[in-house]
Short mmCIF file of C-alpha atoms in Angstrom, two decimals:
data_model
loop_
_atom_site.label_atom_id
_atom_site.label_comp_id
_atom_site.label_asym_id
_atom_site.label_seq_id
_atom_site.Cartn_x
_atom_site.Cartn_y
_atom_site.Cartn_z
CA MET A 1 0.20 -16.30 -38.54
CA LEU A 2 3.40 -14.27 -38.82
CA ARG A 3 1.63 -11.61 -40.85
CA PHE A 4 -1.12 -11.40 -38.24
CA LEU A 5 1.48 -11.03 -35.48
CA LEU A 6 3.36 -8.28 -37.31
CA MET A 7 0.12 -6.39 -38.00
CA ARG A 8 -0.84 -6.52 -34.34
CA ILE A 9 2.57 -5.27 -33.27
CA ALA A 10 2.43 -2.44 -35.82
CA SER A 11 -1.05 -1.41 -34.66
CA ALA A 12 0.17 -1.35 -31.05
CA ILE A 13 2.69 1.44 -31.73
CA PRO A 14 0.16 4.29 -32.25
CA VAL A 15 -1.87 2.96 -29.32
CA LEU A 16 1.18 3.23 -27.06
CA ALA A 17 1.86 6.74 -28.37
CA ILE A 18 -1.66 7.88 -27.54
CA LEU A 19 -1.53 6.21 -24.13
CA SER A 20 1.79 7.89 -23.34
CA LEU A 21 0.31 11.31 -24.16
CA VAL A 22 -2.85 10.72 -22.12
CA THR A 23 -0.87 9.27 -19.20
CA PHE A 24 1.57 12.17 -19.12
CA ALA A 25 -1.26 14.72 -19.24
CA ILE A 26 -3.21 13.03 -16.43
CA ILE A 27 -0.14 12.78 -14.19
CA GLN A 28 0.66 16.47 -14.75
CA ALA A 29 -2.96 17.56 -14.18
CA PRO A 30 -2.78 17.94 -10.36
CA PRO A 31 -1.13 21.20 -9.25
CA GLY A 32 2.46 21.13 -8.06
CA ASP A 33 5.61 19.27 -9.00
CA TYR A 34 8.75 17.91 -7.37
CA ALA A 35 10.11 21.43 -6.88
CA ASP A 36 7.11 22.18 -4.65
CA TYR A 37 7.93 19.06 -2.65
CA ILE A 38 11.51 20.32 -2.21
CA ARG A 39 10.22 23.70 -1.04
CA SER A 40 7.96 22.13 1.57
CA GLN A 41 10.78 19.89 2.79
CA LEU A 42 13.14 22.88 3.15
CA ILE A 43 10.54 24.78 5.13
CA ASN A 44 9.26 21.97 7.34
CA GLN A 45 12.48 20.06 7.97
CA GLY A 46 15.29 22.43 6.97
CA GLY A 47 13.99 25.48 8.81
CA ALA A 48 14.36 27.72 5.74
CA SER A 49 12.18 30.74 5.18
CA PHE A 50 9.59 30.71 2.44
CA ALA A 51 11.63 33.07 0.27
CA GLU A 52 14.80 30.97 0.58
CA ALA A 53 12.96 27.72 -0.02
CA ASP A 54 11.06 29.15 -2.98
CA ALA A 55 14.28 30.45 -4.56
CA GLN A 56 15.89 27.01 -4.30
CA ALA A 57 12.76 25.37 -5.65
CA GLN A 58 12.70 27.71 -8.65
CA ALA A 59 16.38 27.05 -9.32
CA TYR A 60 15.74 23.30 -9.15
CA ARG A 61 12.77 23.66 -11.49
CA VAL A 62 14.89 25.49 -14.08
CA GLU A 63 17.83 23.06 -13.73
CA HIS A 64 15.68 19.99 -14.43
CA GLY A 65 13.40 21.52 -17.07
CA LEU A 66 10.29 21.57 -14.90
CA ASP A 67 9.69 25.21 -15.86
CA LYS A 68 9.14 24.34 -19.52
CA PRO A 69 5.61 23.98 -20.98
CA LEU A 70 4.04 20.53 -20.66
CA PRO A 71 4.18 19.78 -24.41
CA VAL A 72 7.94 20.45 -24.35
CA GLN A 73 8.41 18.23 -21.29
CA TYR A 74 6.45 15.43 -22.96
CA LEU A 75 8.39 15.70 -26.22
CA ASN A 76 11.70 15.67 -24.34
CA TRP A 77 10.61 12.58 -22.40
CA ILE A 78 9.23 10.61 -25.34
CA GLY A 79 12.11 11.72 -27.58
CA GLY A 80 14.63 10.40 -25.07
CA ILE A 81 12.83 7.04 -24.99
CA ILE A 82 12.76 6.70 -28.78
CA THR A 83 16.26 7.96 -29.57
CA ARG A 84 18.33 6.90 -26.55
CA GLY A 85 16.19 4.52 -24.53
CA ASP A 86 16.29 7.15 -21.78
CA PHE A 87 13.12 7.20 -19.67
CA GLY A 88 14.18 10.30 -17.78
CA TYR A 89 15.72 10.95 -14.39
CA SER A 90 13.99 10.16 -11.12
CA LEU A 91 14.11 13.23 -8.93
CA TYR A 92 12.92 11.37 -5.84
CA TYR A 93 15.22 8.33 -6.12
CA ASN A 94 18.08 10.44 -7.56
CA LYS A 95 18.88 7.95 -10.30
CA PRO A 96 17.79 7.22 -13.89
CA VAL A 97 14.22 5.95 -14.19
CA ALA A 98 15.50 2.91 -16.08
CA ASP A 99 17.46 1.89 -12.96
CA VAL A 100 14.38 2.29 -10.75
CA VAL A 101 12.27 0.23 -13.14
CA GLY A 102 15.03 -2.34 -13.64
CA GLU A 103 15.28 -2.91 -9.89
CA ARG A 104 11.56 -3.37 -9.25
CA LEU A 105 9.87 -4.51 -12.45
CA PRO A 106 11.44 -8.01 -12.85
CA ARG A 107 10.42 -9.16 -9.37
CA THR A 108 6.97 -7.61 -9.89
CA LEU A 109 6.46 -9.42 -13.21
CA LEU A 110 7.70 -12.67 -11.68
CA LEU A 111 5.21 -12.41 -8.83
CA ALA A 112 2.41 -11.54 -11.27
CA LEU A 113 3.23 -14.48 -13.53
CA VAL A 114 3.30 -16.90 -10.59
CA CYS A 115 -0.08 -15.58 -9.46
CA HIS A 116 -1.44 -15.87 -12.99
CA LEU A 117 -0.31 -19.48 -13.42
CA LEU A 118 -1.72 -20.50 -10.04
CA ALA A 119 -5.00 -18.67 -10.65
CA SER A 120 -5.40 -20.21 -14.11
CA VAL A 121 -4.57 -23.79 -13.14
CA LEU A 122 -6.57 -23.80 -9.91
CA GLY A 123 -9.46 -21.75 -11.30
CA ILE A 124 -9.93 -23.92 -14.40
CA THR A 125 -9.60 -27.11 -12.36
CA PHE A 126 -12.11 -25.97 -9.77
CA GLY A 127 -14.46 -24.74 -12.52
CA ILE A 128 -14.43 -28.16 -14.21
CA TRP A 129 -14.92 -29.85 -10.86
CA ALA A 130 -17.88 -27.61 -9.96
CA ALA A 131 -19.57 -27.92 -13.38
CA THR A 132 -19.37 -31.71 -13.43
CA ARG A 133 -20.85 -31.83 -9.92
CA GLN A 134 -23.58 -29.25 -10.34
CA TYR A 135 -25.76 -28.51 -7.28
CA THR A 136 -23.70 -30.74 -4.97
CA TRP A 137 -22.00 -29.54 -1.81
CA ILE A 138 -18.76 -29.30 -3.77
CA ASP A 139 -20.35 -26.94 -6.27
CA SER A 140 -21.87 -24.84 -3.48
CA THR A 141 -18.60 -24.61 -1.55
CA LEU A 142 -16.55 -23.64 -4.59
CA SER A 143 -19.18 -21.10 -5.66
CA ALA A 144 -19.05 -19.50 -2.20
CA ILE A 145 -15.26 -19.29 -2.39
CA ALA A 146 -15.48 -17.71 -5.85
CA PHE A 147 -18.04 -15.18 -4.58
CA LEU A 148 -15.71 -14.12 -1.77
CA GLY A 149 -12.76 -13.88 -4.12
CA MET A 150 -14.65 -11.60 -6.50
CA THR A 151 -16.22 -9.32 -3.87
CA VAL A 152 -13.74 -8.88 -1.01
CA PRO A 153 -11.25 -6.08 -1.86
CA ARG A 154 -7.65 -7.22 -2.09
CA PHE A 155 -6.33 -4.42 0.08
CA LEU A 156 -8.76 -5.47 2.83
CA MET A 157 -7.51 -9.06 2.70
CA ALA A 158 -3.94 -7.72 2.83
CA LEU A 159 -4.71 -5.61 5.90
CA ILE A 160 -6.31 -8.58 7.66
CA ILE A 161 -3.32 -10.82 6.95
CA VAL A 162 -0.88 -8.12 8.12
CA TYR A 163 -2.84 -7.75 11.35
CA LEU A 164 -2.85 -11.49 11.96
CA LEU A 165 0.84 -11.90 11.17
CA VAL A 166 2.05 -8.95 13.25
CA PHE A 167 -0.32 -8.89 16.22
CA GLN A 168 -1.37 -12.53 16.50
CA PHE A 169 1.69 -14.46 15.32
CA ASN A 170 4.37 -11.85 16.18
CA VAL A 171 5.93 -11.88 12.70
CA SER A 172 8.41 -9.01 12.49
CA GLU A 173 9.91 -9.47 9.01
CA ILE A 174 7.29 -7.61 6.96
CA GLY A 175 8.31 -5.54 3.98
CA SER A 176 11.20 -7.53 2.53
CA PHE A 177 11.78 -10.52 0.27
CA PHE A 178 14.39 -12.22 2.44
CA SER A 179 15.53 -12.50 6.02
CA PRO A 180 18.73 -10.56 6.85
CA GLN A 181 20.93 -13.68 6.68
CA PHE A 182 19.77 -14.42 3.12
CA GLY A 183 19.92 -10.86 1.74
CA GLY A 184 23.21 -11.16 -0.15
CA ALA A 185 23.62 -14.93 -0.06
CA PRO A 186 23.73 -17.02 -3.25
CA TRP A 187 20.63 -18.92 -4.27
CA SER A 188 19.96 -22.13 -2.39
CA TRP A 189 17.00 -24.22 -1.34
CA ALA A 190 17.00 -22.53 2.08
CA LYS A 191 16.94 -19.08 0.45
CA PHE A 192 14.04 -20.13 -1.80
CA ILE A 193 12.06 -21.35 1.22
CA ASP A 194 12.79 -18.05 2.95
CA LEU A 195 11.52 -16.17 -0.11
CA VAL A 196 8.28 -18.18 -0.11
CA LYS A 197 7.78 -17.38 3.58
CA HIS A 198 7.97 -13.66 2.82
CA VAL A 199 5.91 -13.43 -0.38
CA TRP A 200 3.18 -16.03 0.16
CA PRO A 201 0.61 -13.46 1.41
CA VAL A 202 1.00 -11.35 -1.75
CA VAL A 203 0.82 -14.42 -3.99
CA ALA A 204 -2.19 -15.83 -2.11
CA ILE A 205 -4.21 -12.60 -2.24
CA ALA A 206 -3.50 -11.82 -5.90
CA THR A 207 -4.16 -15.46 -6.86
CA PHE A 208 -7.44 -15.60 -4.95
CA GLY A 209 -9.16 -12.95 -7.08
CA GLY A 210 -7.97 -14.41 -10.39
CA LEU A 211 -8.86 -17.93 -9.28
CA ALA A 212 -12.41 -16.87 -8.45
CA TYR A 213 -12.97 -15.28 -11.87
CA ASN A 214 -11.48 -18.21 -13.77
CA MET A 215 -13.57 -20.69 -11.82
CA ARG A 216 -16.86 -18.84 -12.32
CA VAL A 217 -16.31 -18.38 -16.07
CA MET A 218 -15.13 -21.96 -16.56
CA ARG A 219 -18.07 -23.37 -14.63
CA GLY A 220 -20.66 -21.35 -16.54
CA ASN A 221 -19.21 -22.02 -19.98
CA LEU A 222 -18.69 -25.71 -19.32
CA LEU A 223 -22.29 -26.12 -18.17
CA ASP A 224 -23.49 -24.56 -21.44
CA THR A 225 -21.11 -26.70 -23.47
CA LEU A 226 -22.15 -29.93 -21.77
CA ASN A 227 -25.70 -29.36 -23.05
CA ALA A 228 -24.59 -28.87 -26.66
CA GLN A 229 -25.67 -31.38 -29.33
CA TYR A 230 -22.16 -32.50 -30.26
CA VAL A 231 -21.54 -33.44 -26.62
CA GLU A 232 -24.73 -35.50 -26.61
CA THR A 233 -23.55 -37.13 -29.85
CA ALA A 234 -20.21 -38.01 -28.26
CA ARG A 235 -22.00 -39.62 -25.34
CA ALA A 236 -24.26 -41.54 -27.71
CA LYS A 237 -21.18 -43.00 -29.40
CA GLY A 238 -20.21 -44.60 -26.12
CA LEU A 239 -17.41 -42.32 -24.94
CA THR A 240 -16.79 -42.25 -21.21
CA GLY A 241 -17.84 -39.24 -19.19
CA SER A 242 -14.27 -38.02 -18.60
CA ALA A 243 -13.43 -38.35 -22.31
CA VAL A 244 -16.52 -36.34 -23.28
CA VAL A 245 -15.67 -33.60 -20.80
CA MET A 246 -11.91 -33.30 -21.40
CA ARG A 247 -11.76 -33.99 -25.16
CA HIS A 248 -14.89 -32.23 -26.39
CA ALA A 249 -16.42 -29.90 -23.80
CA VAL A 250 -13.43 -28.34 -22.04
CA PRO A 251 -11.53 -27.09 -25.16
CA ASN A 252 -14.61 -25.21 -26.36
CA ALA A 253 -15.40 -23.86 -22.90
CA LEU A 254 -11.88 -22.42 -22.67
CA HIS A 255 -12.41 -19.79 -25.38
CA PRO A 256 -13.59 -16.94 -23.08
CA LEU A 257 -10.79 -17.71 -20.63
CA VAL A 258 -8.22 -17.56 -23.41
CA MET A 259 -9.52 -14.13 -24.41
CA TYR A 260 -9.37 -13.14 -20.74
CA GLN A 261 -5.61 -13.67 -20.86
CA GLY A 262 -5.42 -10.37 -22.72
CA VAL A 263 -6.22 -8.43 -19.56
CA VAL A 264 -5.17 -10.88 -16.87
CA LEU A 265 -1.52 -9.80 -16.66
CA PRO A 266 -2.34 -6.13 -15.95
CA TYR A 267 -5.00 -7.41 -13.52
CA MET A 268 -2.41 -9.52 -11.72
CA LEU A 269 0.04 -6.62 -11.74
CA THR A 270 -2.51 -4.30 -10.12
CA GLY A 271 -3.36 -7.03 -7.59
CA GLU A 272 0.32 -7.41 -6.77
CA ILE A 273 0.68 -3.62 -6.58
CA GLU A 274 -2.20 -3.26 -4.11
CA THR A 275 -0.97 -5.97 -1.77
CA ALA A 276 2.70 -5.01 -2.13
CA ILE A 277 1.83 -1.48 -0.95
CA ILE A 278 0.25 -2.90 2.21
CA PHE A 279 3.22 -5.21 2.82
CA ALA A 280 5.74 -2.50 1.76
CA LEU A 281 7.57 -4.87 -0.57
CA PRO A 282 10.18 -3.24 -2.85
CA THR A 283 8.19 -3.75 -6.04
CA VAL A 284 6.38 -1.48 -8.48
CA GLY A 285 3.49 -0.65 -6.12
CA PRO A 286 5.30 1.40 -3.47
CA ALA A 287 7.42 3.08 -6.17
CA VAL A 288 4.31 4.26 -8.06
CA VAL A 289 2.62 5.57 -4.92
CA GLY A 290 5.79 7.24 -3.67
CA SER A 291 6.52 8.91 -6.98
CA MET A 292 2.94 10.17 -7.36
CA ALA A 293 2.96 11.61 -3.84
CA VAL A 294 6.00 13.82 -4.51
CA GLY A 295 5.42 14.63 -8.18
CA ASP A 296 8.17 12.43 -9.62
CA VAL A 297 6.52 12.46 -13.04
CA TYR A 298 8.86 10.31 -15.11
CA VAL A 299 8.80 7.35 -12.73
CA THR A 300 5.00 7.35 -12.58
CA ALA A 301 4.62 7.80 -16.35
CA THR A 302 7.08 5.00 -17.11
CA PHE A 303 5.35 2.53 -14.81
CA MET A 304 1.97 3.44 -16.32
CA MET A 305 3.42 2.81 -19.77
CA VAL A 306 4.66 -0.57 -18.60
CA LEU A 307 1.11 -1.47 -17.52
CA ALA A 308 -0.23 -0.34 -20.90
CA ALA A 309 2.41 -2.40 -22.70
CA THR A 310 1.51 -5.51 -20.70
CA LEU A 311 -2.14 -5.03 -21.69
CA ILE A 312 -1.24 -4.83 -25.39
CA VAL A 313 1.15 -7.78 -25.21
CA GLY A 314 -1.43 -9.79 -23.29
CA ASN A 315 -4.06 -9.19 -25.96
CA ILE A 316 -1.66 -10.26 -28.71
CA ILE A 317 -0.79 -13.44 -26.81
CA ALA A 318 -4.50 -14.14 -26.23
CA ASP A 319 -5.24 -13.80 -29.95
CA MET A 320 -2.41 -16.17 -30.82
CA LEU A 321 -3.56 -18.73 -28.24
CA LEU A 322 -7.12 -18.54 -29.54
CA VAL A 323 -5.93 -19.21 -33.08
CA LEU A 324 -4.00 -22.26 -31.87
CA LEU A 325 -6.97 -23.49 -29.81
CA ASP A 326 -9.67 -23.10 -32.46
CA PRO A 327 -8.87 -24.40 -35.97
CA ARG A 328 -11.86 -22.53 -37.39
CA ILE A 329 -10.21 -19.18 -36.63
CA ARG A 330 -7.00 -20.35 -38.27
CA GLN A 331 -8.85 -21.45 -41.41
CA TYR A 332 -10.75 -18.17 -41.53
CA GLY A 333 -7.52 -16.20 -41.25
CA GLU A 334 -5.89 -18.17 -44.05
CA SER A 335 -8.82 -17.64 -46.34
#
């Protein structure tokens, strides 16, 4: 097991290197950079002439190394990460990229993990419930809910909820995690309740899509498993229906869902990013969009690398969980 884990981690290093190169090239592909953004700001808001603004933009480009060829910029960026843990300097936020990521990534990951746990628990439970009550009104209702969760775009659900909260229920505190009185207060039960009041739309929307997928996959796999011969044998031995389902059918039906865990964390992160942009929460989503809009390359590239890293880590965790779930895989690996 340890050897398998070390091999997977070692194989992830060249994958991350290739992804960093591709990500950096794609981000730099559109014309313009942050110096062009500065020039437009000086002209539109500072009243400077084009010549003055262009001179300042060129000076800024030289000062921050934006005039260097793209391969040199990439090597400087990746070299700083490897040697010093330096992810570059955010031109837009005027602080190191590590500080920007450190402020926004933990709360983003926490929201994504909460959504993942809720989607997994509820989706698997509803999938078992629907499969064991096939063609009943319960199965039809849950299938309709799953269909909506898999087809309705998350940003559309976010827009609908924002409209209802602002224009129908007169909610004014949109775009923050806490009310003003709880901003700098120590943690308490009242502060936790206030946090839930502010983030529940993001959690609900991101959870809804993951729940729908988990439920559909669990229902389909469990229906196939319930018709297997070993399940019929278990029933013939006199086991109760719940024992047959939970002890024999469900563990084998979970295999595809365990493999799905390899991509679910990036999926939940993108779901959180989409909804957080609509709600203007200070998480990764608005930072990525804002940095891309002004050409703040290092912030965008770092966040994209974080998403790639979560995908790799998720796949490693999924492989380990599958080995623990299925003894046959463990025996095959040992042989």
